[in-house]
């Protein structure tokens, strides 16, 4: 039986001055150097997008910026991670945080969008939305408006045998609620997942 080792990851940091530090991951030692470069480029681009989003056209008013990351899955040739950025502007009522995630299928050498995890033609949007609505009801999640559906490219990450669908601050809930996250077991959606994709690999019991 072949054993797939986890991806090697090291932290890098962008220092923009006192109280302005952004930490992000870099992968290394992949056999596929072209894909390794693509992964690192995607991470850098997403990190820079978050910096630009937070600083906007008022970079001089940024008092504090803290960026970090979490590796959510690094097994079975699936790498899934989140990047976060907290920024506080001078005289703002409170700071603002964004979380974005990236998922890579190392077996196929590609970055995954939500649609890539499911069989072609499956109505994954409706299925996931129904499961999320159930959790909203069960957990009494406070909403800004009636929840109807996720977006086809909704934010997500993979964590072992779970896909976590999440929303940004203010997207569906008040700021004080934080980030609404909805974990969904791969076994509850096994009939629609792409068996040759990341979730298919997670669902295998070995």
PDB file of C-alpha atoms in Angstrom:
ATOM      1  CA  UNK A   1       0.000   0.000   0.000  1.00  0.00           C
ATOM      2  CA  UNK A   2       1.408   3.377  -0.990  1.00  0.00           C
ATOM      3  CA  UNK A   3       1.646   5.972   1.770  1.00  0.00           C
ATOM      4  CA  UNK A   4       1.034   9.612   0.853  1.00  0.00           C
ATOM      5  CA  UNK A   5       2.926  11.976   3.096  1.00  0.00           C
ATOM      6  CA  UNK A   6       1.394  15.317   4.076  1.00  0.00           C
ATOM      7  CA  UNK A   7       2.439  18.443   2.213  1.00  0.00           C
ATOM      8  CA  UNK A   8       5.430  20.246   3.728  1.00  0.00           C
ATOM      9  CA  UNK A   9       4.445  23.738   4.852  1.00  0.00           C
ATOM     10  CA  UNK A  10       6.417  26.632   6.319  1.00  0.00           C
ATOM     11  CA  UNK A  11       5.223  30.042   7.538  1.00  0.00           C
ATOM     12  CA  UNK A  12       6.203  33.278   5.833  1.00  0.00           C
ATOM     13  CA  UNK A  13       5.460  36.789   7.060  1.00  0.00           C
ATOM     14  CA  UNK A  14       4.774  40.175   5.540  1.00  0.00           C
ATOM     15  CA  UNK A  15       5.650  42.936   7.997  1.00  0.00           C
ATOM     16  CA  UNK A  16       4.045  46.273   7.214  1.00  0.00           C
ATOM     17  CA  UNK A  17       5.296  47.982  10.360  1.00  0.00           C
ATOM     18  CA  UNK A  18       4.309  47.996  14.032  1.00  0.00           C
ATOM     19  CA  UNK A  19       1.072  46.051  14.658  1.00  0.00           C
ATOM     20  CA  UNK A  20       0.827  45.168  10.965  1.00  0.00           C
ATOM     21  CA  UNK A  21       1.936  41.602  10.345  1.00  0.00           C
ATOM     22  CA  UNK A  22       0.484  39.056   7.954  1.00  0.00           C
ATOM     23  CA  UNK A  23       1.449  35.399   8.280  1.00  0.00           C
ATOM     24  CA  UNK A  24       0.799  33.019   5.377  1.00  0.00           C
ATOM     25  CA  UNK A  25       1.884  29.486   4.409  1.00  0.00           C
ATOM     26  CA  UNK A  26       4.227  28.295   1.690  1.00  0.00           C
ATOM     27  CA  UNK A  27       4.335  24.688   0.480  1.00  0.00           C
ATOM     28  CA  UNK A  28       7.590  23.014  -0.526  1.00  0.00           C
ATOM     29  CA  UNK A  29       9.135  19.689  -1.534  1.00  0.00           C
ATOM     30  CA  UNK A  30       6.264  18.712  -3.837  1.00  0.00           C
ATOM     31  CA  UNK A  31       7.266  16.354  -6.636  1.00  0.00           C
ATOM     32  CA  UNK A  32       5.262  18.452  -9.087  1.00  0.00           C
ATOM     33  CA  UNK A  33       7.190  21.749  -8.992  1.00  0.00           C
ATOM     34  CA  UNK A  34       4.836  23.444 -11.439  1.00  0.00           C
ATOM     35  CA  UNK A  35       1.849  22.678  -9.220  1.00  0.00           C
ATOM     36  CA  UNK A  36       3.827  23.675  -6.125  1.00  0.00           C
ATOM     37  CA  UNK A  37       4.423  27.068  -7.727  1.00  0.00           C
ATOM     38  CA  UNK A  38       0.725  27.352  -8.634  1.00  0.00           C
ATOM     39  CA  UNK A  39      -0.343  26.615  -5.043  1.00  0.00           C
ATOM     40  CA  UNK A  40       2.042  29.201  -3.622  1.00  0.00           C
ATOM     41  CA  UNK A  41       0.981  31.778  -6.188  1.00  0.00           C
ATOM     42  CA  UNK A  42      -2.701  31.211  -5.287  1.00  0.00           C
ATOM     43  CA  UNK A  43      -1.892  31.651  -1.583  1.00  0.00           C
ATOM     44  CA  UNK A  44       0.043  34.874  -2.203  1.00  0.00           C
ATOM     45  CA  UNK A  45      -2.692  36.277  -4.452  1.00  0.00           C
ATOM     46  CA  UNK A  46      -5.412  35.518  -1.893  1.00  0.00           C
ATOM     47  CA  UNK A  47      -3.306  37.005   0.914  1.00  0.00           C
ATOM     48  CA  UNK A  48      -2.693  40.167  -1.117  1.00  0.00           C
ATOM     49  CA  UNK A  49      -6.392  40.416  -2.031  1.00  0.00           C
ATOM     50  CA  UNK A  50      -7.282  40.411   1.663  1.00  0.00           C
ATOM     51  CA  UNK A  51      -4.692  43.098   2.435  1.00  0.00           C
ATOM     52  CA  UNK A  52      -6.029  45.275  -0.397  1.00  0.00           C
ATOM     53  CA  UNK A  53      -9.631  44.605   0.667  1.00  0.00           C
ATOM     54  CA  UNK A  54      -8.888  45.683   4.214  1.00  0.00           C
ATOM     55  CA  UNK A  55      -6.717  48.701   3.443  1.00  0.00           C
ATOM     56  CA  UNK A  56      -8.937  49.858   0.581  1.00  0.00           C
ATOM     57  CA  UNK A  57      -8.303  53.466  -0.387  1.00  0.00           C
ATOM     58  CA  UNK A  58      -7.466  54.365   3.221  1.00  0.00           C
ATOM     59  CA  UNK A  59      -4.158  52.600   3.957  1.00  0.00           C
ATOM     60  CA  UNK A  60      -2.950  55.445   6.188  1.00  0.00           C
ATOM     61  CA  UNK A  61      -5.864  54.935   8.602  1.00  0.00           C
ATOM     62  CA  UNK A  62      -4.948  51.301   9.319  1.00  0.00           C
ATOM     63  CA  UNK A  63      -3.961  51.064  12.982  1.00  0.00           C
ATOM     64  CA  UNK A  64      -3.641  47.292  13.212  1.00  0.00           C
ATOM     65  CA  UNK A  65      -3.534  44.422  10.707  1.00  0.00           C
ATOM     66  CA  UNK A  66      -3.039  40.807  11.736  1.00  0.00           C
ATOM     67  CA  UNK A  67      -3.066  37.998   9.193  1.00  0.00           C
ATOM     68  CA  UNK A  68      -2.880  34.288   9.967  1.00  0.00           C
ATOM     69  CA  UNK A  69      -3.687  30.885   8.525  1.00  0.00           C
ATOM     70  CA  UNK A  70      -4.890  27.419   9.552  1.00  0.00           C
ATOM     71  CA  UNK A  71      -4.262  24.115   7.802  1.00  0.00           C
ATOM     72  CA  UNK A  72      -7.639  22.357   7.843  1.00  0.00           C
ATOM     73  CA  UNK A  73      -6.727  19.208   5.903  1.00  0.00           C
ATOM     74  CA  UNK A  74      -3.357  17.831   4.853  1.00  0.00           C
ATOM     75  CA  UNK A  75      -3.940  14.155   4.063  1.00  0.00           C
ATOM     76  CA  UNK A  76      -5.057  11.834   1.243  1.00  0.00           C
ATOM     77  CA  UNK A  77      -3.528  14.228  -1.296  1.00  0.00           C
ATOM     78  CA  UNK A  78      -5.957  16.977  -0.329  1.00  0.00           C
ATOM     79  CA  UNK A  79      -4.693  20.287   1.041  1.00  0.00           C
ATOM     80  CA  UNK A  80      -7.308  22.664   2.439  1.00  0.00           C
ATOM     81  CA  UNK A  81      -6.457  25.826   4.351  1.00  0.00           C
ATOM     82  CA  UNK A  82      -7.937  29.102   5.532  1.00  0.00           C
ATOM     83  CA  UNK A  83      -6.407  32.567   5.499  1.00  0.00           C
ATOM     84  CA  UNK A  84      -7.703  35.265   7.832  1.00  0.00           C
ATOM     85  CA  UNK A  85      -7.085  38.987   8.077  1.00  0.00           C
ATOM     86  CA  UNK A  86      -8.164  41.242  10.951  1.00  0.00           C
ATOM     87  CA  UNK A  87      -7.795  44.982  10.423  1.00  0.00           C
ATOM     88  CA  UNK A  88      -8.707  47.959  12.587  1.00  0.00           C
ATOM     89  CA  UNK A  89      -8.984  51.453  11.117  1.00  0.00           C
ATOM     90  CA  UNK A  90      -8.506  54.624  13.164  1.00  0.00           C
ATOM     91  CA  UNK A  91     -11.785  55.761  14.800  1.00  0.00           C
ATOM     92  CA  UNK A  92     -13.682  52.692  13.510  1.00  0.00           C
ATOM     93  CA  UNK A  93     -16.371  51.223  15.777  1.00  0.00           C
ATOM     94  CA  UNK A  94     -14.595  47.858  15.631  1.00  0.00           C
ATOM     95  CA  UNK A  95     -12.158  45.889  13.531  1.00  0.00           C
ATOM     96  CA  UNK A  96     -13.139  43.805  10.509  1.00  0.00           C
ATOM     97  CA  UNK A  97     -12.087  40.248   9.742  1.00  0.00           C
ATOM     98  CA  UNK A  98     -12.240  38.258   6.524  1.00  0.00           C
ATOM     99  CA  UNK A  99     -11.650  34.527   6.128  1.00  0.00           C
ATOM    100  CA  UNK A 100     -10.974  32.948   2.751  1.00  0.00           C
ATOM    101  CA  UNK A 101     -10.011  29.373   1.972  1.00  0.00           C
ATOM    102  CA  UNK A 102      -8.143  27.419  -0.673  1.00  0.00           C
ATOM    103  CA  UNK A 103      -8.445  23.701  -1.438  1.00  0.00           C
ATOM    104  CA  UNK A 104      -6.115  21.741  -3.696  1.00  0.00           C
ATOM    105  CA  UNK A 105      -6.350  18.238  -5.157  1.00  0.00           C
ATOM    106  CA  UNK A 106      -2.734  17.075  -5.260  1.00  0.00           C
ATOM    107  CA  UNK A 107      -3.660  13.889  -7.099  1.00  0.00           C
ATOM    108  CA  UNK A 108      -5.066  15.827 -10.058  1.00  0.00           C
ATOM    109  CA  UNK A 109      -2.830  18.867  -9.657  1.00  0.00           C
ATOM    110  CA  UNK A 110      -5.623  21.416  -9.491  1.00  0.00           C
ATOM    111  CA  UNK A 111      -7.263  23.978  -7.246  1.00  0.00           C
ATOM    112  CA  UNK A 112     -10.838  23.031  -6.351  1.00  0.00           C
ATOM    113  CA  UNK A 113     -13.960  25.121  -6.503  1.00  0.00           C
ATOM    114  CA  UNK A 114     -17.082  23.963  -4.680  1.00  0.00           C
ATOM    115  CA  UNK A 115     -18.617  22.530  -7.863  1.00  0.00           C
ATOM    116  CA  UNK A 116     -15.548  20.331  -8.438  1.00  0.00           C
ATOM    117  CA  UNK A 117     -16.367  18.300  -5.332  1.00  0.00           C
ATOM    118  CA  UNK A 118     -19.674  16.996  -6.700  1.00  0.00           C
ATOM    119  CA  UNK A 119     -20.926  14.897  -9.583  1.00  0.00           C
ATOM    120  CA  UNK A 120     -21.748  16.763 -12.773  1.00  0.00           C
ATOM    121  CA  UNK A 121     -25.440  17.560 -12.937  1.00  0.00           C
ATOM    122  CA  UNK A 122     -26.030  17.074  -9.225  1.00  0.00           C
ATOM    123  CA  UNK A 123     -27.918  19.939  -7.598  1.00  0.00           C
ATOM    124  CA  UNK A 124     -25.311  20.390  -4.879  1.00  0.00           C
ATOM    125  CA  UNK A 125     -26.422  23.980  -4.239  1.00  0.00           C
ATOM    126  CA  UNK A 126     -29.948  22.902  -3.307  1.00  0.00           C
ATOM    127  CA  UNK A 127     -28.756  19.901  -1.275  1.00  0.00           C
ATOM    128  CA  UNK A 128     -26.220  21.870   0.764  1.00  0.00           C
ATOM    129  CA  UNK A 129     -28.660  24.755   1.231  1.00  0.00           C
ATOM    130  CA  UNK A 130     -31.263  22.355   2.653  1.00  0.00           C
ATOM    131  CA  UNK A 131     -28.754  20.895   5.128  1.00  0.00           C
ATOM    132  CA  UNK A 132     -27.632  24.377   6.146  1.00  0.00           C
ATOM    133  CA  UNK A 133     -31.246  25.491   6.659  1.00  0.00           C
ATOM    134  CA  UNK A 134     -31.724  22.508   8.971  1.00  0.00           C
ATOM    135  CA  UNK A 135     -28.692  23.567  11.025  1.00  0.00           C
ATOM    136  CA  UNK A 136     -29.904  27.174  11.136  1.00  0.00           C
ATOM    137  CA  UNK A 137     -33.181  25.951  12.608  1.00  0.00           C
ATOM    138  CA  UNK A 138     -31.580  23.489  15.031  1.00  0.00           C
ATOM    139  CA  UNK A 139     -28.977  25.966  16.282  1.00  0.00           C
ATOM    140  CA  UNK A 140     -31.292  29.002  16.285  1.00  0.00           C
ATOM    141  CA  UNK A 141     -28.812  30.964  14.186  1.00  0.00           C
ATOM    142  CA  UNK A 142     -29.862  34.648  14.123  1.00  0.00           C
ATOM    143  CA  UNK A 143     -30.267  35.854  10.533  1.00  0.00           C
ATOM    144  CA  UNK A 144     -30.241  39.307   8.991  1.00  0.00           C
ATOM    145  CA  UNK A 145     -32.797  38.104   6.445  1.00  0.00           C
ATOM    146  CA  UNK A 146     -34.465  34.871   5.360  1.00  0.00           C
ATOM    147  CA  UNK A 147     -31.900  32.316   4.225  1.00  0.00           C
ATOM    148  CA  UNK A 148     -32.681  30.967   0.760  1.00  0.00           C
ATOM    149  CA  UNK A 149     -29.561  29.440  -0.748  1.00  0.00           C
ATOM    150  CA  UNK A 150     -25.792  29.326  -0.821  1.00  0.00           C
ATOM    151  CA  UNK A 151     -23.924  30.669  -3.840  1.00  0.00           C
ATOM    152  CA  UNK A 152     -22.577  28.096  -6.347  1.00  0.00           C
ATOM    153  CA  UNK A 153     -19.073  29.228  -5.340  1.00  0.00           C
ATOM    154  CA  UNK A 154     -19.778  29.593  -1.608  1.00  0.00           C
ATOM    155  CA  UNK A 155     -16.763  29.678   0.724  1.00  0.00           C
ATOM    156  CA  UNK A 156     -15.782  26.248   2.053  1.00  0.00           C
ATOM    157  CA  UNK A 157     -12.965  24.150   3.376  1.00  0.00           C
ATOM    158  CA  UNK A 158     -12.423  20.432   3.935  1.00  0.00           C
ATOM    159  CA  UNK A 159     -11.562  19.066   7.383  1.00  0.00           C
ATOM    160  CA  UNK A 160     -11.090  15.301   7.414  1.00  0.00           C
ATOM    161  CA  UNK A 161     -14.489  13.696   6.669  1.00  0.00           C
ATOM    162  CA  UNK A 162     -16.341  17.003   6.751  1.00  0.00           C
ATOM    163  CA  UNK A 163     -16.926  19.862   4.361  1.00  0.00           C
ATOM    164  CA  UNK A 164     -17.485  23.163   6.153  1.00  0.00           C
ATOM    165  CA  UNK A 165     -19.585  25.767   4.349  1.00  0.00           C
ATOM    166  CA  UNK A 166     -19.166  29.230   5.821  1.00  0.00           C
ATOM    167  CA  UNK A 167     -20.213  32.834   5.356  1.00  0.00           C
ATOM    168  CA  UNK A 168     -18.449  36.148   5.862  1.00  0.00           C
ATOM    169  CA  UNK A 169     -19.308  38.588   8.637  1.00  0.00           C
ATOM    170  CA  UNK A 170     -22.577  40.407   7.841  1.00  0.00           C
ATOM    171  CA  UNK A 171     -23.300  37.996   4.957  1.00  0.00           C
ATOM    172  CA  UNK A 172     -26.252  36.278   6.633  1.00  0.00           C
ATOM    173  CA  UNK A 173     -25.885  37.052  10.355  1.00  0.00           C
ATOM    174  CA  UNK A 174     -25.200  40.100  12.561  1.00  0.00           C
ATOM    175  CA  UNK A 175     -21.544  40.999  13.227  1.00  0.00           C
ATOM    176  CA  UNK A 176     -21.697  39.882  16.859  1.00  0.00           C
ATOM    177  CA  UNK A 177     -22.496  36.296  15.806  1.00  0.00           C
ATOM    178  CA  UNK A 178     -19.108  35.912  14.155  1.00  0.00           C
ATOM    179  CA  UNK A 179     -18.541  33.625  11.178  1.00  0.00           C
ATOM    180  CA  UNK A 180     -21.477  31.268  10.524  1.00  0.00           C
ATOM    181  CA  UNK A 181     -19.945  27.854   9.830  1.00  0.00           C
ATOM    182  CA  UNK A 182     -21.876  24.754   8.870  1.00  0.00           C
ATOM    183  CA  UNK A 183     -20.039  21.403   9.019  1.00  0.00           C
ATOM    184  CA  UNK A 184     -21.520  18.706   6.788  1.00  0.00           C
ATOM    185  CA  UNK A 185     -20.407  15.066   6.971  1.00  0.00           C
ATOM    186  CA  UNK A 186     -19.301  13.560   3.664  1.00  0.00           C
ATOM    187  CA  UNK A 187     -21.505  10.571   4.461  1.00  0.00           C
ATOM    188  CA  UNK A 188     -24.683  12.692   4.442  1.00  0.00           C
ATOM    189  CA  UNK A 189     -23.965  13.764   0.837  1.00  0.00           C
ATOM    190  CA  UNK A 190     -22.148  10.656  -0.395  1.00  0.00           C
ATOM    191  CA  UNK A 191     -24.632  10.075  -3.231  1.00  0.00           C
ATOM    192  CA  UNK A 192     -23.738  13.385  -4.940  1.00  0.00           C
ATOM    193  CA  UNK A 193     -20.014  13.754  -4.240  1.00  0.00           C
ATOM    194  CA  UNK A 194     -17.450  13.199  -6.975  1.00  0.00           C
ATOM    195  CA  UNK A 195     -16.001   9.827  -6.012  1.00  0.00           C
ATOM    196  CA  UNK A 196     -12.738  10.642  -7.793  1.00  0.00           C
ATOM    197  CA  UNK A 197     -12.405  14.016  -6.086  1.00  0.00           C
ATOM    198  CA  UNK A 198     -11.268  15.202  -2.644  1.00  0.00           C
ATOM    199  CA  UNK A 199     -14.517  14.385  -0.828  1.00  0.00           C
ATOM    200  CA  UNK A 200     -14.602  10.942  -2.388  1.00  0.00           C
ATOM    201  CA  UNK A 201     -11.152  10.301  -0.989  1.00  0.00           C
ATOM    202  CA  UNK A 202     -12.194  11.557   2.455  1.00  0.00           C
ATOM    203  CA  UNK A 203     -15.203   9.179   2.504  1.00  0.00           C
ATOM    204  CA  UNK A 204     -13.060   6.053   2.084  1.00  0.00           C
ATOM    205  CA  UNK A 205     -12.699   4.173   5.371  1.00  0.00           C
ATOM    206  CA  UNK A 206      -9.015   3.289   5.596  1.00  0.00           C
TER     207      UNK A 206
END
